[in-house]
Structure formats: C-alpha cells, structure tokens
Amino acid sequence: MPLPVRRMLARMVAPKYLVGAVTILRDSDAAEGDGPDRLLLLRQPHRGGWGLPAGLLKKREQPIVGAARELFEETGVRVHPDDMTAGSPNAIVHVVGVVDTVFFASVPASTTPLVVDGAEVLEAAWFPVDDLPRLSANTALVLGHYGIGPDAR
C-alpha cells in the first residue's frame, strides 16, 4: 500500500487527543516552615469548582514551556521551565480525549503577586492542602494522582 494511503488510513483510525499542560504550584514559604503546605488554585467561569493553572499546548510547543506559559497567562506568576519538575506520572489521560502533562513548581506566596484578567480567570488564591475548596472534577482527578486532595490515591 502506498505511503500516503497508509498515512491517511492511520489518521482515520488512530485516536485523537488534545494535549494540555498543568502546573501544580506550591507555596515555597511552607517548605521553610512558614505556614501550611498550600496550592495555588483558580476560579474560572467555565469550571464547576476551583482548578489548576492549565491550558492546551500550542503546535510544536514543549509541554514544560506550555505549562510555564499558561501559569503566567492565567496568574501573572512567572516560573522558568528549568525551575519546574515533571510529575510522575507526567501524563494523565482523561476519558474525554484530553492528555494533561503535569509539572510541579513552587514560589513564595508571601511575595508573589497574583494577577488575573477577570475574563478567563475570575480569582486566584492559595489554599492549604488539607483544606481545599470544592474542586473541579478534572482538578480532583489530577491532584489525586499525586496523593493530594479528596481523591488522593
């Protein structure tokens, strides 16, 4: 079978996924003993609960670069990709055809201003890990994979 025909057939039967990047941002002040372990969460108009900074990757964008970009776009927090760590597992497949690549980072919450645009993100806030607000279903799933939140495994 000619190569163009094989490619066309493969594209027709292969599952298609959207690939996103998620950042689990922790408060580094807590690591130094200054308060409880906290996570940065976002309240967005299209979600049914609080979520993590996340978004779809641009064409040919490296996942870690996309995670840093989305974090900055949604919160105003700039973290260099070299200062992010890939989660293990790094990719989580959702039943709706989305694959999330997950990265961890930390910044001092006490000195890091949060800037949201009010359209895509209504509010950003730090929450203690042992007292999280109502989470969106995907956020609870993602955090649960890493032993965080109500769905911790």
PDB file of C-alpha atoms in Angstrom:
ATOM      1  CA  MET A   1       0.000   0.000   0.000  1.00  0.00           C
ATOM      2  CA  PRO A   2       1.473   3.420  -0.926  1.00  0.00           C
ATOM      3  CA  LEU A   3       2.760   5.558   1.960  1.00  0.00           C
ATOM      4  CA  PRO A   4       0.215   8.419   1.507  1.00  0.00           C
ATOM      5  CA  VAL A   5      -2.655   5.920   1.667  1.00  0.00           C
ATOM      6  CA  ARG A   6      -1.207   4.233   4.782  1.00  0.00           C
ATOM      7  CA  ARG A   7      -0.860   7.629   6.498  1.00  0.00           C
ATOM      8  CA  MET A   8      -4.417   8.598   5.607  1.00  0.00           C
ATOM      9  CA  LEU A   9      -5.772   5.308   6.967  1.00  0.00           C
ATOM     10  CA  ALA A  10      -3.722   5.610  10.138  1.00  0.00           C
ATOM     11  CA  ARG A  11      -5.025   9.132  10.748  1.00  0.00           C
ATOM     12  CA  MET A  12      -8.599   7.977  10.221  1.00  0.00           C
ATOM     13  CA  VAL A  13      -8.477   5.149  12.772  1.00  0.00           C
ATOM     14  CA  ALA A  14      -5.991   6.474  15.326  1.00  0.00           C
ATOM     15  CA  PRO A  15      -7.484   8.095  18.438  1.00  0.00           C
ATOM     16  CA  LYS A  16      -7.062  11.840  18.587  1.00  0.00           C
ATOM     17  CA  TYR A  17      -6.192  13.678  21.780  1.00  0.00           C
ATOM     18  CA  LEU A  18      -5.859  17.269  22.839  1.00  0.00           C
ATOM     19  CA  VAL A  19      -2.673  17.774  24.844  1.00  0.00           C
ATOM     20  CA  GLY A  20      -2.591  20.221  27.705  1.00  0.00           C
ATOM     21  CA  ALA A  21      -0.137  21.339  30.354  1.00  0.00           C
ATOM     22  CA  VAL A  22      -0.980  21.712  34.041  1.00  0.00           C
ATOM     23  CA  THR A  23       1.055  23.316  36.823  1.00  0.00           C
ATOM     24  CA  ILE A  24       0.691  22.331  40.459  1.00  0.00           C
ATOM     25  CA  LEU A  25       2.150  25.407  42.141  1.00  0.00           C
ATOM     26  CA  ARG A  26       3.107  25.088  45.792  1.00  0.00           C
ATOM     27  CA  ASP A  27       3.948  27.783  48.316  1.00  0.00           C
ATOM     28  CA  SER A  28       7.694  27.581  48.967  1.00  0.00           C
ATOM     29  CA  ASP A  29       7.223  29.501  52.235  1.00  0.00           C
ATOM     30  CA  ALA A  30       5.709  26.308  53.687  1.00  0.00           C
ATOM     31  CA  ALA A  31       8.839  24.330  52.790  1.00  0.00           C
ATOM     32  CA  GLU A  32      10.791  26.727  55.011  1.00  0.00           C
ATOM     33  CA  GLY A  33       8.406  26.187  57.928  1.00  0.00           C
ATOM     34  CA  ASP A  34       6.411  29.396  57.390  1.00  0.00           C
ATOM     35  CA  GLY A  35       2.842  28.103  57.429  1.00  0.00           C
ATOM     36  CA  PRO A  36       0.932  25.154  55.992  1.00  0.00           C
ATOM     37  CA  ASP A  37       1.549  23.433  52.674  1.00  0.00           C
ATOM     38  CA  ARG A  38      -0.536  25.422  50.161  1.00  0.00           C
ATOM     39  CA  LEU A  39      -1.506  25.204  46.493  1.00  0.00           C
ATOM     40  CA  LEU A  40      -2.466  27.936  44.057  1.00  0.00           C
ATOM     41  CA  LEU A  41      -5.948  27.371  42.627  1.00  0.00           C
ATOM     42  CA  LEU A  42      -8.053  29.315  40.132  1.00  0.00           C
ATOM     43  CA  ARG A  43     -11.752  30.025  39.897  1.00  0.00           C
ATOM     44  CA  GLN A  44     -12.803  30.203  36.251  1.00  0.00           C
ATOM     45  CA  PRO A  45     -16.237  30.913  34.766  1.00  0.00           C
ATOM     46  CA  HIS A  46     -16.423  27.668  32.760  1.00  0.00           C
ATOM     47  CA  ARG A  47     -15.488  25.294  35.591  1.00  0.00           C
ATOM     48  CA  GLY A  48     -17.686  23.834  38.290  1.00  0.00           C
ATOM     49  CA  GLY A  49     -15.116  24.340  41.038  1.00  0.00           C
ATOM     50  CA  TRP A  50     -11.592  25.546  41.662  1.00  0.00           C
ATOM     51  CA  GLY A  51      -8.905  24.401  39.240  1.00  0.00           C
ATOM     52  CA  LEU A  52      -5.205  24.417  38.491  1.00  0.00           C
ATOM     53  CA  PRO A  53      -3.406  26.721  36.050  1.00  0.00           C
ATOM     54  CA  ALA A  54      -3.651  24.820  32.776  1.00  0.00           C
ATOM     55  CA  GLY A  55      -4.261  25.085  29.073  1.00  0.00           C
ATOM     56  CA  LEU A  56      -3.758  23.465  25.702  1.00  0.00           C
ATOM     57  CA  LEU A  57      -0.344  23.352  24.120  1.00  0.00           C
ATOM     58  CA  LYS A  58       0.391  25.350  21.016  1.00  0.00           C
ATOM     59  CA  LYS A  59       1.552  23.497  17.901  1.00  0.00           C
ATOM     60  CA  ARG A  60       5.052  22.048  18.470  1.00  0.00           C
ATOM     61  CA  GLU A  61       5.266  23.637  21.945  1.00  0.00           C
ATOM     62  CA  GLN A  62       7.172  21.635  24.546  1.00  0.00           C
ATOM     63  CA  PRO A  63       4.855  20.681  27.434  1.00  0.00           C
ATOM     64  CA  ILE A  64       7.039  22.247  30.113  1.00  0.00           C
ATOM     65  CA  VAL A  65       7.164  25.514  28.159  1.00  0.00           C
ATOM     66  CA  GLY A  66       3.379  25.404  27.734  1.00  0.00           C
ATOM     67  CA  ALA A  67       2.930  24.852  31.475  1.00  0.00           C
ATOM     68  CA  ALA A  68       5.097  27.884  32.286  1.00  0.00           C
ATOM     69  CA  ARG A  69       3.279  29.987  29.655  1.00  0.00           C
ATOM     70  CA  GLU A  70      -0.193  29.054  30.898  1.00  0.00           C
ATOM     71  CA  LEU A  71       0.826  29.684  34.512  1.00  0.00           C
ATOM     72  CA  PHE A  72       1.967  33.195  33.608  1.00  0.00           C
ATOM     73  CA  GLU A  73      -1.024  33.961  31.367  1.00  0.00           C
ATOM     74  CA  GLU A  74      -3.563  32.891  33.992  1.00  0.00           C
ATOM     75  CA  THR A  75      -1.912  34.094  37.214  1.00  0.00           C
ATOM     76  CA  GLY A  76       0.867  36.535  36.390  1.00  0.00           C
ATOM     77  CA  VAL A  77       3.329  34.186  38.108  1.00  0.00           C
ATOM     78  CA  ARG A  78       6.476  33.672  36.072  1.00  0.00           C
ATOM     79  CA  VAL A  79       8.383  30.429  36.612  1.00  0.00           C
ATOM     80  CA  HIS A  80      11.183  29.447  34.249  1.00  0.00           C
ATOM     81  CA  PRO A  81      10.712  25.965  32.741  1.00  0.00           C
ATOM     82  CA  ASP A  82      14.090  24.937  34.220  1.00  0.00           C
ATOM     83  CA  ASP A  83      12.564  25.519  37.673  1.00  0.00           C
ATOM     84  CA  MET A  84       9.679  23.122  37.023  1.00  0.00           C
ATOM     85  CA  THR A  85       9.658  19.395  37.690  1.00  0.00           C
ATOM     86  CA  ALA A  86       7.698  16.842  35.709  1.00  0.00           C
ATOM     87  CA  GLY A  87       5.114  14.925  37.703  1.00  0.00           C
ATOM     88  CA  SER A  88       5.353  11.169  37.918  1.00  0.00           C
ATOM     89  CA  PRO A  89       3.348  10.070  36.043  1.00  0.00           C
ATOM     90  CA  ASN A  90       3.857  13.043  33.783  1.00  0.00           C
ATOM     91  CA  ALA A  91       0.826  12.430  31.570  1.00  0.00           C
ATOM     92  CA  ILE A  92      -2.720  11.784  32.731  1.00  0.00           C
ATOM     93  CA  VAL A  93      -5.247  10.617  30.150  1.00  0.00           C
ATOM     94  CA  HIS A  94      -8.825  11.794  30.716  1.00  0.00           C
ATOM     95  CA  VAL A  95     -11.828   9.947  29.302  1.00  0.00           C
ATOM     96  CA  VAL A  96     -12.837  12.946  27.164  1.00  0.00           C
ATOM     97  CA  GLY A  97      -9.815  12.696  24.835  1.00  0.00           C
ATOM     98  CA  VAL A  98      -7.515  15.059  26.714  1.00  0.00           C
ATOM     99  CA  VAL A  99      -3.993  14.242  27.878  1.00  0.00           C
ATOM    100  CA  ASP A 100      -2.633  16.504  30.605  1.00  0.00           C
ATOM    101  CA  THR A 101       1.106  16.784  31.122  1.00  0.00           C
ATOM    102  CA  VAL A 102       1.697  17.781  34.742  1.00  0.00           C
ATOM    103  CA  PHE A 103       4.502  19.856  36.238  1.00  0.00           C
ATOM    104  CA  PHE A 104       5.326  20.999  39.755  1.00  0.00           C
ATOM    105  CA  ALA A 105       6.826  24.319  40.782  1.00  0.00           C
ATOM    106  CA  SER A 106       6.977  26.481  43.878  1.00  0.00           C
ATOM    107  CA  VAL A 107       7.161  30.181  44.639  1.00  0.00           C
ATOM    108  CA  PRO A 108       6.920  32.147  47.892  1.00  0.00           C
ATOM    109  CA  ALA A 109       3.240  33.062  48.212  1.00  0.00           C
ATOM    110  CA  SER A 110       4.041  35.905  50.614  1.00  0.00           C
ATOM    111  CA  THR A 111       5.998  37.844  47.988  1.00  0.00           C
ATOM    112  CA  THR A 112       4.452  36.654  44.711  1.00  0.00           C
ATOM    113  CA  PRO A 113       1.684  38.905  43.403  1.00  0.00           C
ATOM    114  CA  LEU A 114      -1.212  37.221  41.600  1.00  0.00           C
ATOM    115  CA  VAL A 115      -2.636  38.952  38.526  1.00  0.00           C
ATOM    116  CA  VAL A 116      -5.784  37.628  36.829  1.00  0.00           C
ATOM    117  CA  ASP A 117      -7.560  39.082  33.820  1.00  0.00           C
ATOM    118  CA  GLY A 118     -11.132  38.718  35.139  1.00  0.00           C
ATOM    119  CA  ALA A 119     -12.360  37.124  31.906  1.00  0.00           C
ATOM    120  CA  GLU A 120     -10.620  33.741  31.672  1.00  0.00           C
ATOM    121  CA  VAL A 121      -9.769  33.642  35.385  1.00  0.00           C
ATOM    122  CA  LEU A 122     -12.054  35.245  37.957  1.00  0.00           C
ATOM    123  CA  GLU A 123      -9.896  34.677  41.013  1.00  0.00           C
ATOM    124  CA  ALA A 124      -6.617  33.066  42.088  1.00  0.00           C
ATOM    125  CA  ALA A 125      -5.887  32.141  45.689  1.00  0.00           C
ATOM    126  CA  TRP A 126      -3.672  29.983  47.874  1.00  0.00           C
ATOM    127  CA  PHE A 127      -5.337  27.134  49.799  1.00  0.00           C
ATOM    128  CA  PRO A 128      -3.958  24.785  52.469  1.00  0.00           C
ATOM    129  CA  VAL A 129      -3.600  21.265  51.047  1.00  0.00           C
ATOM    130  CA  ASP A 130      -5.595  19.833  53.965  1.00  0.00           C
ATOM    131  CA  ASP A 131      -8.450  22.344  53.488  1.00  0.00           C
ATOM    132  CA  LEU A 132      -9.049  22.662  49.734  1.00  0.00           C
ATOM    133  CA  PRO A 133     -12.243  24.262  48.379  1.00  0.00           C
ATOM    134  CA  ARG A 134     -14.641  22.432  46.076  1.00  0.00           C
ATOM    135  CA  LEU A 135     -12.514  21.303  43.137  1.00  0.00           C
ATOM    136  CA  SER A 136     -13.468  20.774  39.513  1.00  0.00           C
ATOM    137  CA  ALA A 137     -13.686  17.079  38.605  1.00  0.00           C
ATOM    138  CA  ASN A 138     -10.516  17.167  36.474  1.00  0.00           C
ATOM    139  CA  THR A 139      -8.563  19.012  39.162  1.00  0.00           C
ATOM    140  CA  ALA A 140      -9.588  16.488  41.820  1.00  0.00           C
ATOM    141  CA  LEU A 141      -8.528  13.687  39.454  1.00  0.00           C
ATOM    142  CA  VAL A 142      -5.148  15.256  38.658  1.00  0.00           C
ATOM    143  CA  LEU A 143      -4.335  16.083  42.281  1.00  0.00           C
ATOM    144  CA  GLY A 144      -5.468  12.610  43.350  1.00  0.00           C
ATOM    145  CA  HIS A 145      -2.823  11.021  41.115  1.00  0.00           C
ATOM    146  CA  TYR A 146      -0.194  12.780  43.243  1.00  0.00           C
ATOM    147  CA  GLY A 147      -1.723  11.974  46.622  1.00  0.00           C
ATOM    148  CA  ILE A 148      -3.255  15.427  47.111  1.00  0.00           C
ATOM    149  CA  GLY A 149      -6.841  16.326  47.942  1.00  0.00           C
ATOM    150  CA  PRO A 150     -10.055  14.397  48.451  1.00  0.00           C
ATOM    151  CA  ASP A 151      -9.332  11.828  45.712  1.00  0.00           C
ATOM    152  CA  ALA A 152      -5.770  11.077  46.878  1.00  0.00           C
ATOM    153  CA  ARG A 153      -4.577   7.608  45.927  1.00  0.00           C
TER     154      ARG A 153
END
